[in-house]
mmCIF file of C-alpha atoms in Angstrom:
data_model
loop_
_atom_site.group_PDB
_atom_site.id
_atom_site.type_symbol
_atom_site.label_atom_id
_atom_site.label_comp_id
_atom_site.label_asym_id
_atom_site.label_seq_id
_atom_site.Cartn_x
_atom_site.Cartn_y
_atom_site.Cartn_z
ATOM 1 C CA MET A 1 1.513 21.190 -22.268
ATOM 2 C CA SER A 2 1.321 20.585 -17.989
ATOM 3 C CA THR A 3 -0.723 17.069 -18.681
ATOM 4 C CA GLN A 4 1.442 16.115 -21.070
ATOM 5 C CA ALA A 5 5.082 17.133 -18.894
ATOM 6 C CA ASP A 6 2.986 15.125 -15.603
ATOM 7 C CA ALA A 7 2.850 11.984 -17.309
ATOM 8 C CA ARG A 8 6.616 11.864 -19.126
ATOM 9 C CA ARG A 9 8.590 8.918 -18.169
ATOM 10 C CA ILE A 10 11.011 8.868 -15.272
ATOM 11 C CA THR A 11 14.606 7.833 -17.532
ATOM 12 C CA ALA A 12 17.497 5.973 -16.898
ATOM 13 C CA PRO A 13 19.649 9.513 -16.862
ATOM 14 C CA GLU A 14 17.476 10.589 -13.412
ATOM 15 C CA ILE A 15 17.831 7.521 -11.955
ATOM 16 C CA GLN A 16 21.407 8.042 -12.575
ATOM 17 C CA ALA A 17 20.887 11.658 -11.349
ATOM 18 C CA ARG A 18 19.656 9.918 -8.003
ATOM 19 C CA LYS A 19 23.263 8.620 -7.153
ATOM 20 C CA GLY A 20 23.226 9.863 -3.149
ATOM 21 C CA LYS A 21 20.008 11.638 -3.347
ATOM 22 C CA ASP A 22 16.259 10.506 -2.767
ATOM 23 C CA PRO A 23 15.706 6.453 -2.292
ATOM 24 C CA ILE A 24 14.546 4.605 -6.166
ATOM 25 C CA VAL A 25 11.861 2.747 -5.049
ATOM 26 C CA SER A 26 11.900 -0.446 -7.177
ATOM 27 C CA LEU A 27 9.816 -3.507 -7.449
ATOM 28 C CA THR A 28 8.769 -6.247 -10.195
ATOM 29 C CA SER A 29 6.132 -7.081 -12.433
ATOM 30 C CA TYR A 30 5.112 -8.632 -15.106
ATOM 31 C CA HIS A 31 1.294 -8.051 -16.471
ATOM 32 C CA ALA A 32 -0.530 -5.317 -17.142
ATOM 33 C CA HIS A 33 -2.751 -4.719 -14.139
ATOM 34 C CA THR A 34 -0.216 -4.779 -11.050
ATOM 35 C CA ALA A 35 2.127 -2.918 -13.721
ATOM 36 C CA ARG A 36 -0.792 -0.179 -13.010
ATOM 37 C CA LEU A 37 -1.271 -0.278 -9.050
ATOM 38 C CA LEU A 38 2.326 0.117 -8.747
ATOM 39 C CA ASP A 39 3.014 2.961 -11.404
ATOM 40 C CA ARG A 40 1.871 6.262 -9.095
ATOM 41 C CA HIS A 41 4.365 4.912 -6.646
ATOM 42 C CA VAL A 42 7.340 3.321 -7.302
ATOM 43 C CA ASP A 43 10.206 5.264 -9.895
ATOM 44 C CA VAL A 44 11.491 1.562 -11.661
ATOM 45 C CA ILE A 45 9.618 -0.905 -12.604
ATOM 46 C CA LEU A 46 11.910 -4.349 -13.479
ATOM 47 C CA VAL A 47 10.497 -6.873 -15.798
ATOM 48 C CA GLY A 48 12.458 -9.683 -14.166
ATOM 49 C CA ASP A 49 13.023 -12.799 -15.729
ATOM 50 C CA SER A 50 11.954 -13.701 -12.176
ATOM 51 C CA LEU A 51 8.876 -14.452 -14.281
ATOM 52 C CA GLY A 52 9.795 -17.857 -14.885
ATOM 53 C CA MET A 53 9.556 -18.817 -11.947
ATOM 54 C CA VAL A 54 6.855 -16.609 -10.159
ATOM 55 C CA MET A 55 4.442 -16.621 -12.979
ATOM 56 C CA HIS A 56 5.138 -19.680 -14.723
ATOM 57 C CA GLY A 57 6.203 -22.489 -12.593
ATOM 58 C CA LEU A 58 10.310 -22.717 -13.113
ATOM 59 C CA GLU A 59 12.942 -23.746 -10.799
ATOM 60 C CA THR A 60 15.196 -21.158 -11.963
ATOM 61 C CA THR A 61 15.633 -18.339 -14.411
ATOM 62 C CA VAL A 62 17.489 -20.360 -17.001
ATOM 63 C CA PRO A 63 14.985 -21.723 -19.282
ATOM 64 C CA VAL A 64 13.441 -17.775 -19.945
ATOM 65 C CA THR A 65 13.333 -17.045 -23.169
ATOM 66 C CA VAL A 66 13.205 -13.451 -25.198
ATOM 67 C CA GLU A 67 9.884 -13.788 -26.489
ATOM 68 C CA MET A 68 8.726 -14.546 -23.051
ATOM 69 C CA MET A 69 10.481 -11.055 -21.716
ATOM 70 C CA ILE A 70 9.003 -9.038 -24.677
ATOM 71 C CA VAL A 71 5.506 -10.560 -23.939
ATOM 72 C CA HIS A 72 5.451 -9.349 -20.096
ATOM 73 C CA GLY A 73 7.455 -6.863 -20.986
ATOM 74 C CA ARG A 74 4.547 -5.266 -23.213
ATOM 75 C CA ALA A 75 1.801 -5.534 -20.552
ATOM 76 C CA VAL A 76 3.938 -3.367 -18.258
ATOM 77 C CA VAL A 77 4.718 -0.616 -20.695
ATOM 78 C CA ARG A 78 0.394 -0.931 -21.712
ATOM 79 C CA GLY A 79 0.292 -0.265 -17.986
ATOM 80 C CA THR A 80 2.138 2.147 -17.332
ATOM 81 C CA LYS A 81 2.404 5.908 -18.228
ATOM 82 C CA ARG A 82 5.305 7.402 -15.084
ATOM 83 C CA ALA A 83 7.993 4.374 -13.757
ATOM 84 C CA LEU A 84 10.689 3.560 -15.842
ATOM 85 C CA ILE A 85 11.015 0.305 -17.368
ATOM 86 C CA VAL A 86 13.552 -2.224 -17.100
ATOM 87 C CA VAL A 87 13.252 -5.217 -18.519
ATOM 88 C CA ASP A 88 15.619 -8.693 -18.845
ATOM 89 C CA LEU A 89 17.945 -9.880 -21.239
ATOM 90 C CA PRO A 90 16.933 -13.562 -20.021
ATOM 91 C CA PHE A 91 20.046 -16.280 -19.748
ATOM 92 C CA GLY A 92 21.773 -17.213 -23.920
ATOM 93 C CA SER A 93 20.351 -13.820 -25.097
ATOM 94 C CA TYR A 94 23.647 -11.715 -24.667
ATOM 95 C CA GLU A 95 26.850 -13.256 -23.214
ATOM 96 C CA ALA A 96 28.478 -14.816 -26.732
ATOM 97 C CA SER A 97 29.536 -11.518 -27.469
ATOM 98 C CA PRO A 98 28.493 -7.678 -27.462
ATOM 99 C CA THR A 99 27.033 -7.535 -30.781
ATOM 100 C CA GLU A 100 24.520 -10.325 -29.454
ATOM 101 C CA ALA A 101 23.804 -8.131 -26.563
ATOM 102 C CA PHE A 102 22.993 -5.007 -28.776
ATOM 103 C CA HIS A 103 20.821 -7.551 -31.163
ATOM 104 C CA THR A 104 18.978 -8.980 -28.038
ATOM 105 C CA ALA A 105 18.522 -5.391 -26.055
ATOM 106 C CA ALA A 106 17.562 -3.647 -29.388
ATOM 107 C CA ARG A 107 14.715 -6.420 -29.920
ATOM 108 C CA VAL A 108 13.401 -5.883 -26.698
ATOM 109 C CA LEU A 109 13.226 -1.896 -26.489
ATOM 110 C CA LYS A 110 12.041 -2.132 -29.743
ATOM 111 C CA GLU A 111 9.188 -4.286 -29.067
ATOM 112 C CA THR A 112 7.832 -3.564 -25.450
ATOM 113 C CA GLY A 113 8.615 0.386 -25.622
ATOM 114 C CA ALA A 114 11.045 -0.517 -22.228
ATOM 115 C CA GLY A 115 13.070 2.345 -21.377
ATOM 116 C CA ALA A 116 16.012 0.158 -20.176
ATOM 117 C CA VAL A 117 17.491 -3.269 -19.752
ATOM 118 C CA LYS A 118 19.212 -5.909 -17.105
ATOM 119 C CA LEU A 119 22.289 -7.909 -17.645
ATOM 120 C CA GLU A 120 24.080 -9.615 -14.775
ATOM 121 C CA GLY A 121 27.544 -9.686 -14.038
ATOM 122 C CA GLY A 122 30.399 -7.544 -13.546
ATOM 123 C CA ARG A 123 33.970 -7.736 -15.081
ATOM 124 C CA ARG A 124 33.728 -10.432 -18.001
ATOM 125 C CA MET A 125 30.558 -8.008 -18.771
ATOM 126 C CA ALA A 126 32.368 -4.698 -18.284
ATOM 127 C CA GLU A 127 32.878 -4.817 -22.035
ATOM 128 C CA THR A 128 29.291 -5.427 -23.362
ATOM 129 C CA VAL A 129 27.567 -2.564 -21.088
ATOM 130 C CA ARG A 130 30.260 -0.308 -22.462
ATOM 131 C CA PHE A 131 29.287 -1.306 -25.714
ATOM 132 C CA LEU A 132 25.386 -1.489 -25.861
ATOM 133 C CA VAL A 133 25.559 2.258 -23.503
ATOM 134 C CA ASP A 134 27.760 3.487 -26.238
ATOM 135 C CA ARG A 135 24.519 2.252 -28.898
ATOM 136 C CA GLY A 136 22.208 4.398 -27.349
ATOM 137 C CA VAL A 137 21.118 0.995 -24.582
ATOM 138 C CA PRO A 138 20.864 1.907 -20.988
ATOM 139 C CA VAL A 139 21.806 -0.844 -19.066
ATOM 140 C CA MET A 140 20.679 -1.553 -15.328
ATOM 141 C CA GLY A 141 24.132 -3.971 -14.142
ATOM 142 C CA HIS A 142 23.105 -6.846 -11.263
ATOM 143 C CA VAL A 143 26.652 -8.639 -9.525
ATOM 144 C CA GLY A 144 26.210 -10.695 -6.221
ATOM 145 C CA LEU A 145 24.378 -13.446 -6.296
ATOM 146 C CA THR A 146 23.466 -13.442 -10.109
ATOM 147 C CA PRO A 147 20.727 -15.984 -10.560
ATOM 148 C CA GLN A 148 21.628 -16.483 -13.905
ATOM 149 C CA ALA A 149 24.391 -18.410 -12.966
ATOM 150 C CA ILE A 150 23.084 -20.346 -10.463
ATOM 151 C CA ASN A 151 24.061 -23.434 -12.313
ATOM 152 C CA THR A 152 27.844 -22.815 -11.609
ATOM 153 C CA LEU A 153 27.244 -20.840 -8.129
ATOM 154 C CA GLY A 154 25.295 -24.177 -7.036
ATOM 155 C CA SER A 155 23.322 -22.669 -4.620
ATOM 156 C CA PHE A 156 21.515 -19.095 -3.703
ATOM 157 C CA LYS A 157 22.898 -18.264 -0.955
ATOM 158 C CA ALA A 158 24.342 -15.012 0.095
ATOM 159 C CA ARG A 159 27.502 -13.952 -1.441
ATOM 160 C CA GLY A 160 30.421 -11.958 -0.611
ATOM 161 C CA ARG A 161 30.997 -12.778 3.039
ATOM 162 C CA ASP A 162 34.831 -13.350 2.660
ATOM 163 C CA ASP A 163 37.177 -11.596 2.447
ATOM 164 C CA ALA A 164 38.594 -12.847 -1.471
ATOM 165 C CA GLU A 165 34.596 -13.330 -2.310
ATOM 166 C CA ALA A 166 33.750 -9.656 -1.756
ATOM 167 C CA SER A 167 37.017 -8.166 -3.568
ATOM 168 C CA LEU A 168 35.728 -9.833 -6.590
ATOM 169 C CA ILE A 169 32.485 -8.466 -6.365
ATOM 170 C CA LEU A 170 33.207 -4.847 -5.497
ATOM 171 C CA ASP A 171 35.618 -5.437 -8.480
ATOM 172 C CA ASP A 172 32.460 -6.400 -10.649
ATOM 173 C CA ALA A 173 30.781 -3.178 -9.087
ATOM 174 C CA ARG A 174 33.602 -0.997 -10.027
ATOM 175 C CA ALA A 175 33.852 -2.059 -13.643
ATOM 176 C CA ILE A 176 30.064 -2.090 -15.065
ATOM 177 C CA ALA A 177 29.871 1.077 -12.946
ATOM 178 C CA GLU A 178 33.020 2.698 -14.959
ATOM 179 C CA ALA A 179 31.501 1.362 -18.423
ATOM 180 C CA GLY A 180 28.487 3.472 -18.289
ATOM 181 C CA ALA A 181 25.492 0.878 -16.410
ATOM 182 C CA PHE A 182 22.711 3.885 -14.766
ATOM 183 C CA SER A 183 22.246 1.465 -11.639
ATOM 184 C CA ILE A 184 23.406 -1.478 -10.045
ATOM 185 C CA VAL A 185 21.839 -4.277 -8.296
ATOM 186 C CA LEU A 186 23.381 -5.950 -5.832
ATOM 187 C CA GLU A 187 21.273 -8.764 -4.129
ATOM 188 C CA ALA A 188 22.419 -10.885 -1.200
ATOM 189 C CA ILE A 189 25.255 -9.965 -0.209
ATOM 190 C CA ALA A 190 26.567 -9.311 3.232
ATOM 191 C CA GLU A 191 25.404 -5.560 4.416
ATOM 192 C CA PRO A 192 29.181 -4.408 4.973
ATOM 193 C CA LEU A 193 30.274 -4.944 1.215
ATOM 194 C CA ALA A 194 26.930 -3.706 -0.408
ATOM 195 C CA ARG A 195 27.368 -0.824 2.384
ATOM 196 C CA ARG A 196 30.997 -0.078 0.575
ATOM 197 C CA ILE A 197 30.064 -0.186 -3.109
ATOM 198 C CA THR A 198 27.310 2.091 -2.247
ATOM 199 C CA GLU A 199 30.108 4.296 -1.079
ATOM 200 C CA GLU A 200 32.521 3.422 -3.771
ATOM 201 C CA VAL A 201 31.018 3.464 -7.121
ATOM 202 C CA ALA A 202 29.144 6.543 -8.842
ATOM 203 C CA SER A 203 26.632 4.534 -10.069
ATOM 204 C CA PRO A 204 24.048 4.184 -7.853
ATOM 205 C CA THR A 205 23.083 1.072 -6.043
ATOM 206 C CA ILE A 206 19.427 -1.011 -5.977
ATOM 207 C CA GLY A 207 19.606 -3.351 -2.925
ATOM 208 C CA ILE A 208 17.763 -6.612 -3.094
ATOM 209 C CA GLY A 209 19.477 -8.459 0.715
ATOM 210 C CA GLY A 210 22.303 -5.013 -0.326
ATOM 211 C CA SER A 211 21.993 -2.407 2.475
ATOM 212 C CA PRO A 212 19.686 0.412 3.929
ATOM 213 C CA ALA A 213 22.600 2.474 2.612
ATOM 214 C CA CYS A 214 22.294 1.163 -0.448
ATOM 215 C CA ASP A 215 20.512 3.912 -3.439
ATOM 216 C CA GLY A 216 16.853 2.419 -3.553
ATOM 217 C CA GLN A 217 15.984 -1.245 -2.704
ATOM 218 C CA ILE A 218 14.143 -3.329 -4.890
ATOM 219 C CA LEU A 219 11.756 -6.666 -4.322
ATOM 220 C CA VAL A 220 9.936 -9.274 -5.766
ATOM 221 C CA LEU A 221 6.046 -8.178 -6.023
ATOM 222 C CA GLU A 222 4.698 -11.618 -5.170
ATOM 223 C CA ASP A 223 6.990 -12.281 -2.368
ATOM 224 C CA MET A 224 6.552 -8.830 -0.245
ATOM 225 C CA LEU A 225 2.660 -9.400 -0.793
ATOM 226 C CA GLY A 226 3.211 -12.626 0.600
ATOM 227 C CA LEU A 227 2.316 -14.842 -2.533
ATOM 228 C CA GLY A 228 5.358 -16.546 -2.256
ATOM 229 C CA ASP A 229 6.037 -20.258 -1.333
ATOM 230 C CA ARG A 230 10.073 -19.463 -0.852
ATOM 231 C CA VAL A 231 10.730 -16.608 0.826
ATOM 232 C CA PRO A 232 14.653 -14.916 0.827
ATOM 233 C CA LYS A 233 15.365 -13.696 4.502
ATOM 234 C CA PHE A 234 15.383 -10.180 2.813
ATOM 235 C CA VAL A 235 12.259 -10.181 2.351
ATOM 236 C CA LYS A 236 9.389 -8.365 4.482
ATOM 237 C CA LYS A 237 5.459 -8.821 3.663
ATOM 238 C CA TYR A 238 3.952 -6.225 3.284
ATOM 239 C CA ALA A 239 0.898 -8.434 3.254
ATOM 240 C CA ASN A 240 -0.078 -11.753 3.648
ATOM 241 C CA LEU A 241 -2.304 -12.395 0.508
ATOM 242 C CA GLY A 242 -2.004 -15.464 0.098
ATOM 243 C CA PRO A 243 -4.322 -16.744 2.718
ATOM 244 C CA ASP A 244 -6.620 -14.879 1.839
ATOM 245 C CA ILE A 245 -7.060 -15.530 -2.120
ATOM 246 C CA GLU A 246 -7.491 -19.163 -1.210
ATOM 247 C CA LYS A 247 -9.654 -18.229 1.713
ATOM 248 C CA ALA A 248 -12.066 -16.215 -1.227
ATOM 249 C CA VAL A 249 -11.885 -19.366 -3.873
ATOM 250 C CA ALA A 250 -13.045 -21.376 -1.220
ATOM 251 C CA SER A 251 -16.073 -19.316 -0.600
ATOM 252 C CA TYR A 252 -16.629 -19.605 -4.360
ATOM 253 C CA ALA A 253 -16.630 -22.938 -4.347
ATOM 254 C CA GLU A 254 -18.230 -23.911 -1.845
ATOM 255 C CA GLU A 255 -21.160 -21.010 -3.131
ATOM 256 C CA VAL A 256 -21.409 -22.549 -6.561
ATOM 257 C CA ARG A 257 -21.772 -26.340 -5.234
ATOM 258 C CA ALA A 258 -24.558 -24.916 -2.963
ATOM 259 C CA ARG A 259 -26.016 -22.941 -5.999
ATOM 260 C CA THR A 260 -26.030 -19.408 -3.990
ATOM 261 C CA PHE A 261 -23.903 -17.505 -6.463
ATOM 262 C CA PRO A 262 -25.055 -16.289 -8.640
ATOM 263 C CA ALA A 263 -27.870 -14.809 -6.874
ATOM 264 C CA LYS A 264 -30.709 -12.833 -8.138
ATOM 265 C CA GLU A 265 -28.905 -9.276 -8.272
ATOM 266 C CA HIS A 266 -25.954 -11.090 -9.802
ATOM 267 C CA THR A 267 -27.848 -12.220 -13.301
ATOM 268 C CA TYR A 268 -30.595 -9.813 -16.117
ATOM 269 C CA ALA A 269 -33.468 -9.345 -16.065
ATOM 270 C CA PRO A 270 -35.599 -10.698 -19.820
ATOM 271 C CA ARG A 271 -35.742 -7.717 -22.048
ATOM 272 C CA LEU A 272 -39.134 -6.040 -21.381
ATOM 273 C CA VAL A 273 -41.200 -5.775 -24.669
ATOM 274 C CA ASP A 274 -44.302 -3.572 -24.493
ATOM 275 C CA LYS A 275 -47.097 -5.102 -26.009
ATOM 276 C CA PRO A 276 -49.055 -2.963 -29.561
ATOM 277 C CA ALA A 277 -52.549 -1.180 -28.003
ATOM 278 C CA LYS A 278 -55.586 -2.704 -29.328
ATOM 279 C CA ALA A 279 -57.647 -0.689 -31.570
ATOM 280 C CA SER A 280 -60.163 0.986 -30.269
#
């Protein structure tokens, strides 16, 4: 019984109950190997549609499909035992109606085994959030800079730096919190606004370029490991693995070309066969 309890996953209601308590630790992951490394240390792993840019070389998240999210979501779930796995609903898969959103979310949860979904948008998505939550789908919200709307926003610049825009983002956060979102990502918004939202909404806030006052923080794993080419201001690099990886690959290439790799210790000797004994 205790072994099963130790392996039990964190749930969306448990994250929701962390409002104003111990900070919620979150990172992105897109495959089983990194998810396995993260699992002991984080509370939430987001299979973000940022995988389109990080893993597939796309310029934005807009082209990402439901099928892509499911493939990566399955891998992350298989690589973990403890963290709550949240999967992004990609652009075009949920905006048309609450019913469309439910069909997409249900498919994602069924086919990945994840514990929640995330969608972008504030007041315009409040009805959809409520529709999903009422039907058993835990929803993480996302306001401020919403990358799926890049074609209308025009750039990835910070949001909420003037009073008018800040008021709209605050209203967005209030709307989806009241609709039942178990947590809300606050991306690239002015620090005083992120602090105010955290103080005023009932749902835990998870900052990414928000405020240290948020109830939790999230970063793209590749960015904080020093693997990204274009790193936003809000990223702190906890490692700089890019140059180390390139150095290792260069050494490997040099040794292969010089025929110094593989060495004897990296190869297999033939199996020795005992010779039959001679008759006396």
